[in-house]
Amino acid sequence: MLKLIALIIGQSILLVAAQTLLKISVQLFGSFSWTWQYFKTVFTTWQFALSGVCALLAMLTWMYVLKIYDFSIAYPLLGISYIIGLFSAYFFLHEAVPLTRWIGVIIIIIGVYFVAK
């Protein structure tokens, strides 16, 4: 079980890193536009490239987890990514996180604990 939790934490960190870097890369260029120039600019940033690498590594890790462990235990443990995502939003994206979201994360932590038991 410890190996599964370590893999899920690693996969969740990679997944959240990918999403955080994607958010940073699209925010660099003002408002969103469905133009080739906008996408060309976003796709050529190092943040976008690193986002893709993190997403690929997260997917490969998830494939490994699915091959070895039951989906019914592995998938609920991905709730850890919500916890990491909230911290990423607060510390890296400098988003205001209201108390209700912190309470929600505490509830998720409790749920993940029960799934892991």
CSV table of C-alpha atoms in Angstrom, one decimal:
chain,number,residue,atom,x,y,z
A,1,MET,CA,0.0,0.0,0.0
A,2,LEU,CA,2.9,2.4,0.7
A,3,LYS,CA,4.2,1.9,-2.8
A,4,LEU,CA,0.8,2.7,-4.2
A,5,ILE,CA,0.5,5.9,-2.1
A,6,ALA,CA,4.0,7.0,-3.2
A,7,LEU,CA,3.2,6.4,-6.8
A,8,ILE,CA,-0.1,8.3,-6.5
A,9,ILE,CA,1.6,11.2,-4.8
A,10,GLY,CA,4.3,11.3,-7.5
A,11,GLN,CA,1.6,11.1,-10.2
A,12,SER,CA,-0.4,13.8,-8.6
A,13,ILE,CA,2.6,16.1,-8.3
A,14,LEU,CA,3.3,15.6,-12.0
A,15,LEU,CA,-0.3,16.2,-12.9
A,16,VAL,CA,-0.6,19.4,-10.9
A,17,ALA,CA,2.7,20.6,-12.1
A,18,ALA,CA,1.5,20.1,-15.7
A,19,GLN,CA,-1.7,22.0,-15.1
A,20,THR,CA,0.0,24.8,-13.1
A,21,LEU,CA,2.6,25.3,-15.9
A,22,LEU,CA,-0.2,25.2,-18.5
A,23,LYS,CA,-2.0,28.0,-16.6
A,24,ILE,CA,1.2,30.0,-16.4
A,25,SER,CA,1.9,29.6,-20.1
A,26,VAL,CA,-1.6,30.8,-21.2
A,27,GLN,CA,-1.6,33.7,-18.8
A,28,LEU,CA,1.6,35.1,-20.3
A,29,PHE,CA,-0.2,36.4,-23.3
A,30,GLY,CA,-3.3,38.3,-22.2
A,31,SER,CA,-6.7,37.3,-23.3
A,32,PHE,CA,-7.4,33.9,-25.0
A,33,SER,CA,-7.8,33.9,-28.8
A,34,TRP,CA,-8.6,31.2,-31.2
A,35,THR,CA,-5.9,32.3,-33.6
A,36,TRP,CA,-2.9,30.5,-34.9
A,37,GLN,CA,-0.6,33.3,-33.6
A,38,TYR,CA,-1.9,32.9,-30.1
A,39,PHE,CA,-1.4,29.1,-30.1
A,40,LYS,CA,2.0,29.4,-31.8
A,41,THR,CA,3.1,31.8,-29.1
A,42,VAL,CA,1.8,29.7,-26.2
A,43,PHE,CA,3.1,26.4,-27.7
A,44,THR,CA,6.7,27.8,-27.9
A,45,THR,CA,7.1,28.8,-24.3
A,46,TRP,CA,9.3,26.7,-22.0
A,47,GLN,CA,6.4,26.5,-19.5
A,48,PHE,CA,4.1,24.9,-22.1
A,49,ALA,CA,6.9,22.4,-23.1
A,50,LEU,CA,7.6,21.5,-19.5
A,51,SER,CA,3.8,21.1,-18.9
A,52,GLY,CA,3.7,18.6,-21.7
A,53,VAL,CA,6.6,16.6,-20.2
A,54,CYS,CA,5.0,16.6,-16.8
A,55,ALA,CA,1.7,15.5,-18.3
A,56,LEU,CA,3.4,12.7,-20.2
A,57,LEU,CA,5.2,11.4,-17.1
A,58,ALA,CA,2.0,11.6,-15.1
A,59,MET,CA,0.2,9.5,-17.8
A,60,LEU,CA,3.0,6.9,-17.8
A,61,THR,CA,3.0,6.7,-14.0
A,62,TRP,CA,-0.8,6.3,-14.1
A,63,MET,CA,-0.5,3.5,-16.7
A,64,TYR,CA,1.9,1.7,-14.4
A,65,VAL,CA,-0.4,2.1,-11.4
A,66,LEU,CA,-3.4,0.8,-13.4
A,67,LYS,CA,-1.4,-2.2,-14.5
A,68,ILE,CA,-0.6,-3.3,-10.9
A,69,TYR,CA,-3.4,-2.0,-8.7
A,70,ASP,CA,-7.1,-2.2,-8.6
A,71,PHE,CA,-8.9,0.8,-10.2
A,72,SER,CA,-11.3,0.9,-7.2
A,73,ILE,CA,-8.5,1.8,-4.8
A,74,ALA,CA,-6.1,3.7,-7.1
A,75,TYR,CA,-8.6,6.1,-8.6
A,76,PRO,CA,-10.1,7.4,-5.4
A,77,LEU,CA,-6.6,8.1,-4.1
A,78,LEU,CA,-6.2,10.6,-6.9
A,79,GLY,CA,-8.1,12.9,-4.6
A,80,ILE,CA,-4.6,13.8,-3.4
A,81,SER,CA,-4.2,15.8,-6.6
A,82,TYR,CA,-7.0,18.2,-5.4
A,83,ILE,CA,-5.0,18.9,-2.2
A,84,ILE,CA,-1.7,19.5,-4.1
A,85,GLY,CA,-3.6,21.6,-6.7
A,86,LEU,CA,-5.0,23.9,-4.0
A,87,PHE,CA,-1.5,24.4,-2.6
A,88,SER,CA,-0.2,25.1,-6.1
A,89,ALA,CA,-2.9,27.6,-6.7
A,90,TYR,CA,-2.1,29.4,-3.5
A,91,PHE,CA,1.7,29.3,-3.5
A,92,PHE,CA,2.6,29.4,-7.2
A,93,LEU,CA,-0.3,31.1,-8.9
A,94,HIS,CA,-0.9,33.4,-5.9
A,95,GLU,CA,-4.7,32.8,-6.0
A,96,ALA,CA,-6.9,33.7,-3.1
A,97,VAL,CA,-8.2,30.5,-1.6
A,98,PRO,CA,-11.3,31.0,0.6
A,99,LEU,CA,-11.9,29.1,3.8
A,100,THR,CA,-14.6,26.9,2.2
A,101,ARG,CA,-12.0,25.4,-0.2
A,102,TRP,CA,-9.6,24.6,2.7
A,103,ILE,CA,-12.5,22.9,4.5
A,104,GLY,CA,-13.2,21.0,1.3
A,105,VAL,CA,-9.6,19.8,1.1
A,106,ILE,CA,-9.8,18.7,4.7
A,107,ILE,CA,-12.8,16.6,3.8
A,108,ILE,CA,-10.9,15.1,0.8
A,109,ILE,CA,-8.0,14.3,3.1
A,110,ILE,CA,-10.4,12.4,5.4
A,111,GLY,CA,-11.9,10.5,2.4
A,112,VAL,CA,-8.4,9.6,1.0
A,113,TYR,CA,-7.5,8.3,4.5
A,114,PHE,CA,-10.5,6.0,4.5
A,115,VAL,CA,-9.9,4.7,1.0
A,116,ALA,CA,-6.3,4.0,1.9
A,117,LYS,CA,-7.2,2.0,5.0
